Coordinates of N, CA, C and O in Angstrom, one line a residue:
M28 N 65.4 42.4 74.4 CA 66.0 41.2 75.1 C 64.9 40.0 74.9 O 65.3 39.0 74.8
E29 N 63.6 40.4 75.0 CA 62.6 39.4 74.8 C 62.6 38.8 73.4 O 62.4 37.5 73.3
A30 N 62.9 39.7 72.5 CA 62.9 39.2 71.1 C 64.0 38.1 70.9 O 63.9 37.2 70.2
L31 N 65.1 38.4 71.6 CA 66.3 37.6 71.4 C 66.0 36.3 72.1 O 66.3 35.1 71.5
A32 N 65.2 36.2 73.2 CA 64.8 35.0 73.9 C 64.0 34.1 73.0 O 64.0 32.9 73.0
V33 N 63.0 34.8 72.3 CA 62.1 34.2 71.4 C 62.9 33.6 70.3 O 62.6 32.4 69.9
E34 N 63.9 34.3 69.8 CA 64.6 33.7 68.7 C 65.5 32.5 69.2 O 65.6 31.6 68.3
V35 N 66.1 32.6 70.3 CA 66.9 31.4 70.8 C 66.0 30.2 71.0 O 66.4 29.1 70.7
D36 N 64.8 30.4 71.5 CA 63.8 29.4 71.9 C 63.5 28.7 70.6 O 63.4 27.5 70.4
A37 N 63.1 29.5 69.5 CA 62.8 28.9 68.2 C 63.9 28.2 67.6 O 63.7 27.1 67.0
A38 N 65.2 28.7 67.7 CA 66.3 27.9 67.1 C 66.4 26.7 67.9 O 66.8 25.6 67.3
G39 N 66.3 26.6 69.2 CA 66.4 25.4 69.9 C 65.4 24.4 69.6 O 65.7 23.2 69.5
K40 N 64.2 24.8 69.3 CA 63.2 23.8 69.0 C 63.3 23.3 67.6 O 63.1 22.1 67.3
E41 N 63.9 24.1 66.7 CA 64.2 23.7 65.4 C 65.3 22.6 65.4 O 65.3 21.7 64.7
E42 N 66.3 22.9 66.2 CA 67.5 22.0 66.4 C 67.1 20.7 67.2 O 67.9 19.7 67.1
Q43 N 66.1 20.7 68.0 CA 65.8 19.5 68.9 C 65.5 18.4 68.1 O 64.6 18.5 67.1
P44 N 66.2 17.4 68.2 CA 66.0 16.0 67.5 C 64.7 15.4 67.9 O 64.2 15.6 68.9
Q45 N 64.2 14.7 66.8 CA 63.1 13.9 67.2 C 63.5 12.9 68.1 O 64.3 12.0 67.6
Q46 N 62.9 12.8 69.3 CA 63.4 11.8 70.3 C 62.1 11.1 70.9 O 61.1 11.8 71.1
Q47 N 62.3 10.0 71.4 CA 61.2 9.3 72.2 C 61.2 10.1 73.5 O 62.2 10.6 74.1
P48 N 60.0 10.2 74.2 CA 59.8 10.7 75.4 C 60.6 9.9 76.5 O 60.8 8.7 76.3
L49 N 61.1 10.5 77.5 CA 61.7 9.8 78.6 C 60.8 8.8 79.1 O 59.6 9.0 79.2
S50 N 61.4 7.6 79.6 CA 60.6 6.5 80.0 C 60.8 6.2 81.5 O 61.9 6.7 82.0
M51 N 59.9 5.6 82.1 CA 60.1 5.2 83.5 C 61.2 4.3 83.7 O 62.0 4.4 84.6
G52 N 61.5 3.4 82.7 CA 62.6 2.5 82.7 C 64.0 3.3 82.8 O 64.8 3.0 83.5
Q53 N 64.1 4.3 81.9 CA 65.2 5.2 81.9 C 65.4 5.9 83.2 O 66.6 6.0 83.7
L54 N 64.3 6.4 83.8 CA 64.4 7.1 85.1 C 64.9 6.2 86.1 O 65.9 6.5 86.8
V55 N 64.3 5.0 86.2 CA 64.7 4.1 87.4 C 66.1 3.5 87.1 O 67.0 3.6 88.0
A56 N 66.5 3.4 85.9 CA 68.0 3.0 85.5 C 68.9 4.1 86.0 O 70.0 3.9 86.6
A57 N 68.5 5.3 85.6 CA 69.4 6.4 86.0 C 69.6 6.6 87.6 O 70.6 6.9 88.1
L58 N 68.5 6.5 88.2 CA 68.5 6.5 89.7 C 69.3 5.5 90.4 O 70.1 5.7 91.3
K59 N 69.2 4.2 89.8 CA 70.0 3.2 90.3 C 71.4 3.3 90.1 O 72.3 2.9 90.9
A60 N 71.8 3.9 88.9 CA 73.2 4.1 88.6 C 73.8 5.3 89.3 O 75.1 5.4 89.2
S61 N 73.0 6.2 89.8 CA 73.6 7.3 90.4 C 74.3 7.0 91.7 O 74.0 6.0 92.4
P62 N 75.4 7.8 91.9 CA 76.3 7.3 93.2 C 75.6 7.5 94.5 O 74.8 8.4 94.7
A63 N 76.0 6.7 95.4 CA 75.4 6.7 96.8 C 76.1 7.8 97.5 O 75.6 8.4 98.5
K64 N 77.3 8.2 97.2 CA 78.1 9.3 97.7 C 78.6 10.3 96.7 O 79.2 9.9 95.7
T65 N 78.3 11.5 96.8 CA 78.7 12.6 95.8 C 78.5 13.9 96.3 O 77.7 14.1 97.4
G66 N 79.2 14.8 95.8 CA 78.9 16.2 96.2 C 77.5 16.7 95.8 O 77.0 16.3 94.8
L67 N 76.8 17.3 96.7 CA 75.5 17.8 96.4 C 75.4 19.1 95.9 O 76.2 20.1 96.2
G68 N 74.5 19.5 95.1 CA 74.3 20.8 94.5 C 73.4 21.6 95.5 O 73.3 21.3 96.6
T69 N 72.9 22.7 95.0 CA 72.2 23.7 95.9 C 70.9 23.1 96.3 O 70.4 23.5 97.4
D70 N 70.4 22.1 95.7 CA 69.2 21.4 96.2 C 69.3 20.5 97.4 O 68.4 20.1 98.1
Q71 N 70.6 20.1 97.6 CA 71.0 19.2 98.6 C 70.3 17.7 98.6 O 70.1 17.2 99.5
W72 N 70.0 17.4 97.4 CA 69.3 16.0 97.1 C 70.3 15.1 96.6 O 71.2 15.4 95.8
L73 N 70.3 13.8 97.1 CA 71.1 12.7 96.6 C 70.0 11.9 95.7 O 69.0 11.4 96.2
A74 N 70.2 11.9 94.4 CA 69.3 11.4 93.4 C 69.0 9.9 93.8 O 67.8 9.5 93.7
K75 N 69.9 9.1 94.3 CA 69.5 7.7 94.6 C 68.5 7.6 95.7 O 67.7 6.6 95.7
T76 N 68.3 8.6 96.5 CA 67.2 8.5 97.5 C 65.8 8.5 96.8 O 64.9 8.1 97.5
W77 N 65.8 9.1 95.6 CA 64.5 9.2 95.0 C 63.9 7.8 94.7 O 62.7 7.6 94.4
L78 N 64.8 6.7 94.7 CA 64.2 5.3 94.5 C 63.2 4.9 95.5 O 62.5 4.0 95.3
Q79 N 63.2 5.6 96.6 CA 62.4 5.3 97.8 C 60.9 5.9 97.6 O 60.1 5.5 98.2
L80 N 60.9 6.7 96.5 CA 59.5 7.3 96.2 C 58.5 6.2 95.8 O 58.8 5.2 95.2
P81 N 57.2 6.4 96.2 CA 56.2 5.5 95.6 C 56.1 5.6 94.1 O 56.6 6.7 93.6
S82 N 55.4 4.8 93.5 CA 55.3 4.8 91.9 C 54.7 6.1 91.6 O 55.0 6.7 90.5
E83 N 53.7 6.7 92.3 CA 53.2 8.0 91.9 C 54.2 9.1 91.9 O 54.2 10.0 91.1
G84 N 55.1 9.0 93.0 CA 56.2 10.1 93.0 C 57.2 9.9 91.9 O 57.6 11.0 91.3
L85 N 57.5 8.7 91.5 CA 58.4 8.5 90.4 C 57.7 9.0 89.1 O 58.4 9.6 88.2
F86 N 56.4 8.8 88.9 CA 55.7 9.2 87.7 C 55.7 10.8 87.7 O 55.9 11.4 86.6
D87 N 55.5 11.4 88.9 CA 55.6 12.9 88.9 C 56.9 13.4 88.6 O 57.1 14.5 87.9
L88 N 58.0 12.8 89.0 CA 59.4 13.2 88.7 C 59.5 13.1 87.2 O 60.2 14.0 86.6
L89 N 59.2 11.9 86.6 CA 59.3 11.8 85.2 C 58.5 12.9 84.4 O 59.1 13.4 83.4
K90 N 57.3 13.2 84.9 CA 56.6 14.2 84.3 C 57.3 15.6 84.4 O 57.3 16.4 83.4
I91 N 58.0 15.9 85.4 CA 58.7 17.2 85.6 C 59.8 17.1 84.5 O 60.1 18.2 83.9
L92 N 60.5 16.1 84.4 CA 61.6 16.0 83.5 C 61.1 16.1 82.0 O 61.7 16.8 81.2
R93 N 60.0 15.5 81.8 CA 59.4 15.7 80.4 C 59.0 17.2 80.1 O 59.2 17.7 79.1
Q94 N 58.4 17.8 81.0 CA 58.0 19.2 81.0 C 59.2 20.0 80.7 O 59.1 21.0 79.9
C95 N 60.3 19.8 81.4 CA 61.5 20.6 81.2 C 62.0 20.4 79.7 O 62.4 21.4 79.1
E96 N 61.9 19.2 79.3 CA 62.4 18.9 77.9 C 61.5 19.7 76.9 O 62.0 20.2 76.0
N97 N 60.2 19.6 77.1 CA 59.3 20.1 76.1 C 59.5 21.7 76.1 O 59.4 22.4 75.0
A98 N 59.8 22.3 77.3 CA 59.9 23.7 77.4 C 61.3 24.3 77.0 O 61.6 25.4 76.9
L99 N 62.3 23.3 76.9 CA 63.7 23.5 76.6 C 64.2 24.6 77.7 O 64.9 25.5 77.4
N100 N 63.8 24.3 79.0 CA 64.1 25.2 80.1 C 64.1 24.4 81.3 O 63.4 23.4 81.4
W101 N 64.8 24.8 82.3 CA 64.8 24.3 83.6 C 64.2 25.4 84.6 O 64.3 26.5 84.4
P102 N 63.6 24.9 85.7 CA 63.2 25.9 86.8 C 64.4 26.5 87.2 O 65.4 26.0 87.3
S103 N 64.2 27.8 87.5 CA 65.3 28.7 88.1 C 66.2 28.0 89.1 O 67.5 28.1 88.9
P104 N 65.8 27.4 90.1 CA 66.7 26.9 91.1 C 67.6 25.7 90.5 O 68.7 25.6 91.1
V105 N 67.2 25.0 89.5 CA 68.0 23.9 88.9 C 69.0 24.6 88.2 O 70.1 23.9 88.0
K106 N 69.1 25.8 87.7 CA 70.1 26.5 87.0 C 71.2 27.0 87.9 O 72.2 27.4 87.3
C107 N 71.0 26.9 89.2 CA 72.0 27.4 90.1 C 72.9 26.2 90.5 O 72.5 25.2 90.9
N108 N 74.2 26.4 90.4 CA 75.2 25.4 90.7 C 76.2 26.0 91.7 O 76.5 27.1 91.7
L109 N 76.7 25.1 92.4 CA 77.8 25.3 93.4 C 79.1 25.1 92.6 O 79.3 24.1 92.0
M110 N 80.1 26.0 92.8 CA 81.4 25.7 92.2 C 82.3 25.4 93.4 O 82.3 26.0 94.4
A111 N 83.1 24.3 93.1 CA 84.1 24.0 94.1 C 85.4 23.9 93.6 O 85.6 23.6 92.3
L112 N 86.5 24.3 94.3 CA 87.8 24.2 93.7 C 88.5 23.1 94.3 O 88.7 23.0 95.6
I113 N 89.0 22.1 93.5 CA 89.7 21.0 93.9 C 91.1 21.2 93.7 O 91.6 21.5 92.6
P114 N 91.9 21.0 94.7 CA 93.5 21.3 94.5 C 94.0 20.2 93.6 O 93.8 19.0 93.6
K115 N 94.9 20.7 92.7 CA 95.7 19.9 91.8 C 97.0 19.5 92.6 O 97.6 20.3 93.3
P116 N 97.4 18.2 92.2 CA 98.7 17.8 92.9 C 99.9 18.7 92.6 O 100.8 18.9 93.5
A117 N 99.9 19.2 91.4 CA 101.1 20.1 91.0 C 100.9 21.6 91.3 O 101.7 22.4 90.9
G118 N 99.8 21.8 92.1 CA 99.5 23.2 92.4 C 98.3 23.7 91.6 O 98.0 23.2 90.6
G119 N 97.7 24.7 92.1 CA 96.6 25.3 91.4 C 95.3 24.6 91.8 O 95.3 23.7 92.7
D120 N 94.3 25.0 91.3 CA 92.9 24.4 91.5 C 92.2 24.1 90.3 O 92.5 24.6 89.2
R121 N 91.3 23.0 90.4 CA 90.5 22.6 89.3 C 89.0 23.0 89.7 O 88.6 22.3 90.6
P122 N 88.4 23.8 89.0 CA 87.0 24.2 89.3 C 86.0 23.0 88.9 O 86.2 22.5 87.8
I123 N 85.0 22.6 89.7 CA 84.0 21.7 89.2 C 82.7 22.3 89.7 O 82.6 23.0 90.6
A124 N 81.7 21.9 88.9 CA 80.3 22.5 89.2 C 79.5 21.3 89.9 O 79.5 20.2 89.4
L125 N 78.9 21.6 91.1 CA 78.0 20.7 91.7 C 76.6 20.9 91.2 O 76.0 21.9 91.7
T126 N 76.1 20.3 90.3 CA 74.8 20.4 89.8 C 73.7 19.8 90.6 O 73.9 19.0 91.5
N127 N 72.4 20.2 90.4 CA 71.3 19.8 91.2 C 70.9 18.4 90.6 O 71.2 18.0 89.5
A128 N 70.3 17.5 91.5 CA 70.1 16.1 91.3 C 69.1 16.0 90.1 O 69.3 15.1 89.3
L129 N 68.1 16.8 89.9 CA 67.2 16.8 88.7 C 68.1 16.8 87.4 O 67.8 16.1 86.5
Y130 N 69.0 17.8 87.2 CA 69.8 17.8 86.1 C 70.6 16.6 86.0 O 70.8 16.1 84.9
R131 N 71.3 16.2 87.0 CA 72.1 15.0 86.9 C 71.3 13.7 86.5 O 71.9 13.0 85.7
V132 N 70.1 13.6 86.9 CA 69.3 12.4 86.5 C 69.0 12.6 85.0 O 69.1 11.6 84.3
W133 N 68.5 13.8 84.6 CA 68.1 13.9 83.2 C 69.4 13.6 82.3 O 69.3 13.1 81.2
S134 N 70.6 14.3 82.8 CA 71.7 14.0 82.0 C 72.2 12.6 81.8 O 72.7 12.2 80.8
A135 N 72.0 11.8 82.8 CA 72.3 10.3 82.8 C 71.3 9.7 81.8 O 71.6 8.8 81.0
M136 N 70.1 10.1 81.7 CA 69.0 9.6 80.9 C 69.2 9.9 79.4 O 68.9 9.2 78.5
R137 N 69.8 11.1 79.1 CA 70.0 11.5 77.7 C 71.4 11.5 77.3 O 71.9 12.0 76.3
K138 N 72.3 10.9 78.1 CA 73.7 10.9 77.8 C 74.1 10.5 76.4 O 74.9 11.0 75.7
W139 N 73.6 9.4 76.0 CA 74.0 8.8 74.6 C 73.5 9.6 73.6 O 74.2 9.9 72.6
Q140 N 72.3 10.3 73.7 CA 71.9 11.2 72.6 C 72.6 12.5 72.6 O 72.9 13.0 71.6
T141 N 73.0 13.0 73.8 CA 73.8 14.3 73.8 C 75.1 14.1 73.3 O 75.6 14.9 72.5
S142 N 75.8 12.9 73.6 CA 77.1 12.6 73.0 C 77.0 12.5 71.5 O 77.9 13.0 70.8
A143 N 76.0 11.9 71.0 CA 75.9 11.8 69.5 C 75.7 13.1 68.9 O 76.2 13.4 67.8
W144 N 74.9 13.9 69.4 CA 74.7 15.3 69.0 C 76.0 16.2 69.1 O 76.3 16.8 68.0
E145 N 76.7 16.0 70.2 CA 78.0 16.7 70.2 C 79.0 16.3 69.2 O 79.7 17.1 68.7
N146 N 79.0 15.0 68.9 CA 80.0 14.4 67.9 C 79.8 14.9 66.5 O 80.7 15.1 65.7
T147 N 78.5 15.4 66.2 CA 78.3 15.9 64.9 C 78.6 17.4 64.8 O 78.4 18.0 63.7
R148 N 79.0 18.1 65.9 CA 79.2 19.5 65.9 C 80.5 19.9 66.5 O 80.7 21.1 66.7
H149 N 81.3 18.9 66.7 CA 82.7 19.4 67.3 C 83.6 20.0 66.3 O 83.5 19.9 65.1
G150 N 84.5 20.8 66.7 CA 85.5 21.5 66.0 C 86.9 21.3 66.5 O 87.2 20.7 67.6
F151 N 87.9 21.8 65.9 CA 89.3 21.6 66.3 C 89.4 22.2 67.7 O 90.3 21.8 68.5
W152 N 88.7 23.2 68.1 CA 88.8 23.8 69.5 C 88.2 22.9 70.6 O 88.5 23.3 71.7
D153 N 87.6 21.8 70.2 CA 87.1 20.9 71.2 C 88.2 19.9 71.8 O 87.9 19.1 72.6
S154 N 89.4 19.9 71.2 CA 90.4 19.0 71.8 C 91.3 19.7 72.6 O 92.0 20.7 72.2
A155 N 91.5 19.3 73.8 CA 92.4 19.9 74.7 C 93.8 19.5 74.4 O 94.1 18.4 73.8
I156 N 94.7 20.4 74.5 CA 96.1 20.2 74.2 C 96.8 19.9 75.6 O 96.8 20.8 76.3
R157 N 97.5 18.8 75.8 CA 98.1 18.5 77.1 C 99.2 19.5 77.3 O 100.0 19.8 76.6
G158 N 99.0 20.0 78.6 CA 100.0 21.0 79.1 C 99.8 22.4 78.7 O 100.5 23.3 79.1
S159 N 98.8 22.6 77.8 CA 98.5 24.0 77.3 C 97.6 24.7 78.4 O 96.8 24.1 78.9
S160 N 97.9 25.9 78.5 CA 97.0 26.7 79.4 C 97.1 28.2 79.0 O 98.2 28.8 78.8
P161 N 96.0 28.8 78.9 CA 96.0 30.2 78.4 C 96.6 31.1 79.5 O 96.9 32.3 79.2
L162 N 96.8 30.6 80.7 CA 97.2 31.5 81.8 C 98.7 31.3 82.0 O 99.4 32.0 82.8
R163 N 99.5 30.5 81.2 CA 100.9 30.3 81.3 C 101.6 31.4 80.5 O 101.3 31.8 79.6

């Protein structure tokens, strides 16, 4: 199992695009753009409240995000998500994941790069077909 983890890590580092390190400007912009009201993940943090941190705290937060990127990994608690079932008007439920604030901030900071990466790797299976369901 450990050999597989090493192999996956090496493949991830090989695939990792050359990118600029996350910046303080990106962090502050992501925090300002985060919603004031949203479902909370297991961490129970609202990312917008981190704007109240002193500059040293924001720098430490940025440092954590950079370390996660360099390691290609998240701390174990960040990997835990809450699943909520939202009722659909026509019946049934729609599952959504309530992620932790740290991940939400990072994903906002890297959104354009992630989207560009996805666009180069999509296949026919990535397009949903309206009205189609494997359970019908």
